mmCIF file of C-alpha atoms in Angstrom:
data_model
loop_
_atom_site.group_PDB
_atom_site.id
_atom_site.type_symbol
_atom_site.label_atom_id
_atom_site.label_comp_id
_atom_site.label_asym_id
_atom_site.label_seq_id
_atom_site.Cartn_x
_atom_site.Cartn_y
_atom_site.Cartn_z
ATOM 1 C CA UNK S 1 413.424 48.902 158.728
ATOM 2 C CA UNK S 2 411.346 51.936 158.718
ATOM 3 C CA UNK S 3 410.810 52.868 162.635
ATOM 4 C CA UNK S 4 414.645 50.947 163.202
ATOM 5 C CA UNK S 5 416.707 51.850 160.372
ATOM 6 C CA UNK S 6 420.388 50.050 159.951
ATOM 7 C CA UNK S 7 421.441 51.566 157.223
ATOM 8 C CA UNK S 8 421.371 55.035 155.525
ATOM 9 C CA UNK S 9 419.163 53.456 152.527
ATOM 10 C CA UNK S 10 416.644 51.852 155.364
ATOM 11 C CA UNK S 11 416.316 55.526 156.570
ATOM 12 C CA UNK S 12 414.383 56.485 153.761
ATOM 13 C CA UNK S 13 411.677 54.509 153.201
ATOM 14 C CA UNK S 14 408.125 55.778 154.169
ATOM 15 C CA UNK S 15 405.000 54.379 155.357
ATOM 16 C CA UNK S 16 402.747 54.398 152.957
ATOM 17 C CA UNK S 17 402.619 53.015 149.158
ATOM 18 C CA UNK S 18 405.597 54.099 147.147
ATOM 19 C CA UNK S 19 405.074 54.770 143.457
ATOM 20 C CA UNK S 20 408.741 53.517 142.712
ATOM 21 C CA UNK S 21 410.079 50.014 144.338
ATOM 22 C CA UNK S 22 412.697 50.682 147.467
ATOM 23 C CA UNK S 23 415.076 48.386 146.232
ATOM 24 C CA UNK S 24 415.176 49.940 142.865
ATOM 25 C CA UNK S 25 416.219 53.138 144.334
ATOM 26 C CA UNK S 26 418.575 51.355 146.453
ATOM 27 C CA UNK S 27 420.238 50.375 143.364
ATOM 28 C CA UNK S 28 420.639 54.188 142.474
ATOM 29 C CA UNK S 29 420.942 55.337 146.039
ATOM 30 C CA UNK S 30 424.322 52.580 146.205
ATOM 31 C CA UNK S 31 425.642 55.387 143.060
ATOM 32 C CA UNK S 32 425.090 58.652 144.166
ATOM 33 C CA UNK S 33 428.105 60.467 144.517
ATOM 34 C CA UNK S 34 428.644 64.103 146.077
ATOM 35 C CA UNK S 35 429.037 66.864 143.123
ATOM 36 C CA UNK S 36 431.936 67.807 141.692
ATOM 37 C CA UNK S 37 431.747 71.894 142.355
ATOM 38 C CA UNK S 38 428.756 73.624 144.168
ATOM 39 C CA UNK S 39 428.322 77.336 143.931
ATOM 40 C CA UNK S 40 426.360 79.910 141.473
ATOM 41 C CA UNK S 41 426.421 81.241 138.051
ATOM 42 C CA UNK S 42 427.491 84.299 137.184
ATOM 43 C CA UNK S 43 427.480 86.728 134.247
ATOM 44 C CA UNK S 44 425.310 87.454 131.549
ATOM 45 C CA UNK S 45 425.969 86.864 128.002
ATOM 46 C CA UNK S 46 428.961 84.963 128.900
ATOM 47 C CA UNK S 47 428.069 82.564 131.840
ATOM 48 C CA UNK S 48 431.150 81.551 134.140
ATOM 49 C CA UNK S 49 430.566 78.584 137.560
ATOM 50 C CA UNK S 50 431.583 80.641 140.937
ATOM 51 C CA UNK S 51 432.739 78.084 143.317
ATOM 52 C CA UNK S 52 430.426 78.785 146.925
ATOM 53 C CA UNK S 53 429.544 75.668 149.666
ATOM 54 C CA UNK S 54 426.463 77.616 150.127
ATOM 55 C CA UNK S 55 425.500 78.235 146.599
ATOM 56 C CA UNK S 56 422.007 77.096 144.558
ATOM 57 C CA UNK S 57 423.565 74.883 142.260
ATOM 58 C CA UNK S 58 425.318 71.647 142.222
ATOM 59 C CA UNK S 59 427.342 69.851 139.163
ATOM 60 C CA UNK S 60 428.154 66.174 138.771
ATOM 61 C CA UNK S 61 429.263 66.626 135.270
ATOM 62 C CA UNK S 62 430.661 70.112 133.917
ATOM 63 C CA UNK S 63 429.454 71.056 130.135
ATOM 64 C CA UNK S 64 431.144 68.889 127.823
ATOM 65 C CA UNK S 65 431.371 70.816 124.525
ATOM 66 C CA UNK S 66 430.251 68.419 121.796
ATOM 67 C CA UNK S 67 427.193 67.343 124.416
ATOM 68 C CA UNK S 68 423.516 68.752 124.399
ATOM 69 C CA UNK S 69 421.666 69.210 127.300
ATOM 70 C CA UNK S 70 417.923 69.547 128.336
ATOM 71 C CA UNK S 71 416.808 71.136 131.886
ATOM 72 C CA UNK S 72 413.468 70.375 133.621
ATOM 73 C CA UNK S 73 412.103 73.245 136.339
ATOM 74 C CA UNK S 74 409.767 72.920 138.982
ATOM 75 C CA UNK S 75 408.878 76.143 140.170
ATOM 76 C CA UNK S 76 407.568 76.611 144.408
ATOM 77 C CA UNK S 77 404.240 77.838 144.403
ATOM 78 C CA UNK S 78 404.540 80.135 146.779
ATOM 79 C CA UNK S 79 402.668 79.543 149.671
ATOM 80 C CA UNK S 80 403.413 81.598 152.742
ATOM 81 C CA UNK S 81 402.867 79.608 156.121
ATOM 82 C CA UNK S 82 403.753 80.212 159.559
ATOM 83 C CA UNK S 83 407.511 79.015 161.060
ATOM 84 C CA UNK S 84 406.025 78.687 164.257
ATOM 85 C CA UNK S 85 403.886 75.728 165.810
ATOM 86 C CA UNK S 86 403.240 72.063 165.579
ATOM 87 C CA UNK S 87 401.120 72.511 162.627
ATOM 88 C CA UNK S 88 403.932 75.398 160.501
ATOM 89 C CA UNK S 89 404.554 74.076 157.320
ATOM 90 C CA UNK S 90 407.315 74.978 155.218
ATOM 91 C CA UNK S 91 407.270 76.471 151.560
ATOM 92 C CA UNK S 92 408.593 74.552 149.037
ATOM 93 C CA UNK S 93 411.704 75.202 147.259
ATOM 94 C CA UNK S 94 411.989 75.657 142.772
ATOM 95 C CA UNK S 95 414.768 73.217 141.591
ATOM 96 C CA UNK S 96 415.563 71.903 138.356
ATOM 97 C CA UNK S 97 417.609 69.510 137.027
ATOM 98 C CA UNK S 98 419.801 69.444 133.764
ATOM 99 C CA UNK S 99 419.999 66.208 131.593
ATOM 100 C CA UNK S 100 423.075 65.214 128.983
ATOM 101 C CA UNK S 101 421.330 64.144 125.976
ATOM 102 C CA UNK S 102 424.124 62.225 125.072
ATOM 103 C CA UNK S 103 424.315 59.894 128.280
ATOM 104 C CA UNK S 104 421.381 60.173 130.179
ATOM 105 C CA UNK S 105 423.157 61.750 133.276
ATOM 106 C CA UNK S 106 421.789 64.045 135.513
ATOM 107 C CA UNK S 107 424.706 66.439 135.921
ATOM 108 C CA UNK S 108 423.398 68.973 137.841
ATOM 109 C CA UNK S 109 420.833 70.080 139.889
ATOM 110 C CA UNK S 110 419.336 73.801 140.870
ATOM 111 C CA UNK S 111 418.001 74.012 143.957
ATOM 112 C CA UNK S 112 416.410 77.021 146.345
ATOM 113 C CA UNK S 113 413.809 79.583 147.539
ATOM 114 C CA UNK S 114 413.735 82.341 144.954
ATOM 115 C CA UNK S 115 410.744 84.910 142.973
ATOM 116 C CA UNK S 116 409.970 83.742 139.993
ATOM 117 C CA UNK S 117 411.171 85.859 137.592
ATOM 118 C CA UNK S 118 414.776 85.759 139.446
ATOM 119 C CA UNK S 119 414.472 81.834 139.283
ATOM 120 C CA UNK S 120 413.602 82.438 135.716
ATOM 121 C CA UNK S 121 417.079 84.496 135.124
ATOM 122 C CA UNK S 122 418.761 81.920 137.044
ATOM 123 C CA UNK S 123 417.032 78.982 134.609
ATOM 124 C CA UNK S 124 418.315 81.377 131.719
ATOM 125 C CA UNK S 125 421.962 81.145 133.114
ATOM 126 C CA UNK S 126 421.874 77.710 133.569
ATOM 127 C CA UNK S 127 420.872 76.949 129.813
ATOM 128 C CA UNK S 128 423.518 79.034 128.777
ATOM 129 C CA UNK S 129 426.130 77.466 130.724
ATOM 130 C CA UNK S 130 425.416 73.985 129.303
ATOM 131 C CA UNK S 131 425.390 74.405 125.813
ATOM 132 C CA UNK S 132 422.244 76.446 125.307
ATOM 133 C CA UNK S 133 419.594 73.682 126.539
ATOM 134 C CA UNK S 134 416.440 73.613 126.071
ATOM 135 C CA UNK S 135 414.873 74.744 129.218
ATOM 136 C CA UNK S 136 410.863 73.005 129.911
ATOM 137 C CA UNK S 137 409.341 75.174 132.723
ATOM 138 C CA UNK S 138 406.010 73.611 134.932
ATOM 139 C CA UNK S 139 403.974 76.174 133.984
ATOM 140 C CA UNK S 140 401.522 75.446 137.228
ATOM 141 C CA UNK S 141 401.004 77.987 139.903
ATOM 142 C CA UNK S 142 403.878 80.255 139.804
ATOM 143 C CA UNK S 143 405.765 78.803 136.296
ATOM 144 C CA UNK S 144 404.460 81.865 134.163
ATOM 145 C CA UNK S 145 406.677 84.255 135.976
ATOM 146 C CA UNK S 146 409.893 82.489 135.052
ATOM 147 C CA UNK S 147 408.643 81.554 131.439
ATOM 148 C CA UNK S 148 407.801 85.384 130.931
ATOM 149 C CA UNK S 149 411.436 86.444 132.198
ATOM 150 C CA UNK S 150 413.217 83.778 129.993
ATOM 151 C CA UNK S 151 410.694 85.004 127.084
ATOM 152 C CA UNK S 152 411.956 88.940 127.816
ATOM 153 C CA UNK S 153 415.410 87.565 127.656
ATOM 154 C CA UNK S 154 415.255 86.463 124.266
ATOM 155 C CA UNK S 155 416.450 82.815 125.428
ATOM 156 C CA UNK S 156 416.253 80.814 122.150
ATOM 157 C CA UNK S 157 415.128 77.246 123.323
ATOM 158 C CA UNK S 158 412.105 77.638 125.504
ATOM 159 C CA UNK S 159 410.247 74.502 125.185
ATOM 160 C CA UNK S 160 406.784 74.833 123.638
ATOM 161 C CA UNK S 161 403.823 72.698 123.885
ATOM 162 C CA UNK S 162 400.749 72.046 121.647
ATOM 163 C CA UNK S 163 397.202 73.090 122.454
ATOM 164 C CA UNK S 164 393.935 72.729 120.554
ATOM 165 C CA UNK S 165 392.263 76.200 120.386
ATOM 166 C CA UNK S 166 389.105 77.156 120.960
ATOM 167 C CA UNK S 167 389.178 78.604 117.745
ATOM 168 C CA UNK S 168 388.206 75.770 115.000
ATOM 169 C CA UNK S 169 390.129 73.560 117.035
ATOM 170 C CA UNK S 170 393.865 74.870 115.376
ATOM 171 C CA UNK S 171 396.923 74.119 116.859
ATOM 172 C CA UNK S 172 398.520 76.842 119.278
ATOM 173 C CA UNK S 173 401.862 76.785 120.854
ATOM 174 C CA UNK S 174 401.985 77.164 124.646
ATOM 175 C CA UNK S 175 405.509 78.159 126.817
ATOM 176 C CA UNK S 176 406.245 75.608 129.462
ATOM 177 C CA UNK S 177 404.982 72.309 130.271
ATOM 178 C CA UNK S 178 401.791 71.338 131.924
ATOM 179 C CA UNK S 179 401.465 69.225 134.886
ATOM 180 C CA UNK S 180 397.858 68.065 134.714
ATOM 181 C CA UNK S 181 395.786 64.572 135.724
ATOM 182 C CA UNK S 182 396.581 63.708 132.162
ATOM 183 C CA UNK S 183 400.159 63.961 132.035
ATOM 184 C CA UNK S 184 401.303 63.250 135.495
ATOM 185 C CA UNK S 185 400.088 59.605 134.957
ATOM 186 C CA UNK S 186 402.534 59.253 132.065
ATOM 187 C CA UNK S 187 405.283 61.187 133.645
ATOM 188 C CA UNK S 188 405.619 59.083 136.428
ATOM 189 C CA UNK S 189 404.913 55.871 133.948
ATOM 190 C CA UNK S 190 407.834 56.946 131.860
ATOM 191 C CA UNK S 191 410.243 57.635 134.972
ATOM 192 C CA UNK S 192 409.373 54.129 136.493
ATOM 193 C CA UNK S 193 410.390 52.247 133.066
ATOM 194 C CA UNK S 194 413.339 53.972 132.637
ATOM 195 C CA UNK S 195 414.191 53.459 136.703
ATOM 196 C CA UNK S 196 412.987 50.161 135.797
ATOM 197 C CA UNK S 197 415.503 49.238 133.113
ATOM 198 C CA UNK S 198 418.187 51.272 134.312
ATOM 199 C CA UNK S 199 418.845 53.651 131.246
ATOM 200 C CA UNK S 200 418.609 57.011 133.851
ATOM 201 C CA UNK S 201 421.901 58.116 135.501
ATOM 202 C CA UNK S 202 421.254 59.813 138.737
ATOM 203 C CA UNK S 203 424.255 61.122 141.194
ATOM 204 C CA UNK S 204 422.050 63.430 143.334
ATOM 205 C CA UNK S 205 421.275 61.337 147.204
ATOM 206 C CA UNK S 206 418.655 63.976 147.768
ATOM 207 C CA UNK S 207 416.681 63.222 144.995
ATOM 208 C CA UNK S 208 416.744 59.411 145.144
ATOM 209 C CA UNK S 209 415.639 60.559 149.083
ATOM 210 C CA UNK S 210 412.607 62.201 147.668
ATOM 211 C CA UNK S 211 412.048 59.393 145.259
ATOM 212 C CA UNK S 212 411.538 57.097 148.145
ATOM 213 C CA UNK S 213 408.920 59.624 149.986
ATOM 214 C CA UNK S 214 406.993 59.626 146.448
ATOM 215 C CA UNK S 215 403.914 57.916 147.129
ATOM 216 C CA UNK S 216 400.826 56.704 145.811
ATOM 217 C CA UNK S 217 397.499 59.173 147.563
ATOM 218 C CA UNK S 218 394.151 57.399 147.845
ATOM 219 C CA UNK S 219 393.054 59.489 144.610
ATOM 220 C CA UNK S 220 395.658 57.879 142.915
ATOM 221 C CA UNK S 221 397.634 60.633 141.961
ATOM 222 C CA UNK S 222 401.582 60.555 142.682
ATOM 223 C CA UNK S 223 402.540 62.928 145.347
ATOM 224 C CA UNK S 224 405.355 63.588 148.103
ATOM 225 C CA UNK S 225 404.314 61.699 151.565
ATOM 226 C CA UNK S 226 402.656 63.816 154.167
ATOM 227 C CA UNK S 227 405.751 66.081 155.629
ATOM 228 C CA UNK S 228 407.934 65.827 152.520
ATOM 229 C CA UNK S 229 408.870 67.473 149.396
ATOM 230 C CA UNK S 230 408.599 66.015 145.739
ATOM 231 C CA UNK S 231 410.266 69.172 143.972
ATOM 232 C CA UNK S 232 413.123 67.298 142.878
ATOM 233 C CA UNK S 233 411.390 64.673 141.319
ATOM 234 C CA UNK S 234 408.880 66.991 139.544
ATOM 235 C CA UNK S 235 411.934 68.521 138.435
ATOM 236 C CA UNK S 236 413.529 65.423 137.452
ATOM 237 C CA UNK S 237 410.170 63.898 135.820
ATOM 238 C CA UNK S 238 410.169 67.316 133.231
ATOM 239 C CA UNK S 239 413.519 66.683 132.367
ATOM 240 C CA UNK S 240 412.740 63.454 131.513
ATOM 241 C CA UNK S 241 410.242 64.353 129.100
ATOM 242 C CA UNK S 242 412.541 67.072 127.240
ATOM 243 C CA UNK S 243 414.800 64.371 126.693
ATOM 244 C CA UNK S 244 411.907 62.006 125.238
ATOM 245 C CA UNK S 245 410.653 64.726 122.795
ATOM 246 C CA UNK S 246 413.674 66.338 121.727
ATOM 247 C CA UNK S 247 416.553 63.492 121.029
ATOM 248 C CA UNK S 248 419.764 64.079 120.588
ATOM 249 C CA UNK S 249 421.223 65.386 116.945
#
């Protein structure tokens, strides 16, 4: 199936050991549907959808007014490489996704090369336009330069995470979320149960694409296969863990 493919679905499984079962993301893959509007936000204060086939962000599910919504970012790190050769590599791209509290639906997904601080005016845009989410930023590599802009912008639901001092040992709050060999583990632990048992909505073929090139390195850790990306489900994996820690009201 991998090297002759016969179907779309067969296309996108990798060599290697996948951290989430091919025919459970066949299941999702057989769902996906193509968004309802792609294009940009626009505005400040007052955030309106500008309808553009080359824009950053796609939407499955417009705002629903009575709905609350949680967004997970994965910002690129950055890394400049050559375009030319066998051996270029590509930079990665920031993306985040945005989560309905209310029916565990991914309804839309940002996705693009940007700076930092502009991706962190775009992430303050987005939470605006659906409902005034709470917005949990990787804070890894380049994630303080969004968190800062989104800070200066007086953007009211940052998420926050406890940290023991070094100060007798007191509780400090920390902007963003922290991607470390602690909580990776458990991300990707919670994403497979809920994959597992169904309970996550997902519309987006691109991510269910990377999900299948999400694989198991010989240190263990969960990372894209050699040659792909894993920003979406990074992305995906944050907003997953919004959702867990701040339920619905």
């Amino acid at each position: 199936n991998e090297q002759y493919p016969a179907t779309a679905e067969e296309a996108f499984i990798v060599s290697g050991n996948p951290i989430w079962p091919p025919s459970t993301l066949k299941y999702y893959l057989h769902r996906c549907e193509k968004p309802e509007a792609i294009g940009n936000l626009i505005g400040a204060y007052k955030v309106f959808f500008e309808e553009n086939p080359k824009g950053y962000l796609k939407v499955w599910r417009k705002p629903h007014e009575f709905h609350q919504y949680v967004i997970g970012g994965d910002v690129a790190e950055g890394i400049a490489t050559s375009d030319e050769g066998p051996g270029a590599k590509q930079t990665d791209f920031s993306c985040a996704y945005v989560l309905d509290r209310q029916t565990a639906e991914l309804v839309a997904c940002w996705h693009g090369r940007i700076d930092g601080d502009m991706y962190g005016r775009e992430m303050e845009k987005l939470g605006r336009y659906y409902n005034m989410a709470i917005i949990g930023i990787e804070k890894n590599f380049q994630g303080l330069a969004p968190l800062i802009m989104l800070r200066d912008l007086n953007y009211p639901h940052i998420y926050y995470r406890e940290k023991i001092g070094l100060s007798a040992d007191k509780m400090t709050q920390e902007m963003g979320w922290r991607t470390d060999r602690y909580t990776r583990p458990a991300m990707i632990e919670e994403t497979s149960k809920w994959l597992r048992e169904r309970r996550l909505n997902i519309y987006d073929e691109e991510l269910v694409g990377e999900m299948m090139s999400f694989v198991r390195w010989p240190d263990g850790q969960g990372r894209a296969a050699q040659g792909s990306f894993d920003d979406r489900c990074i992305a995906t994996m944050i907003a997953l863990q919004m959702y867990i820690r701040n339920p619905a009201t």
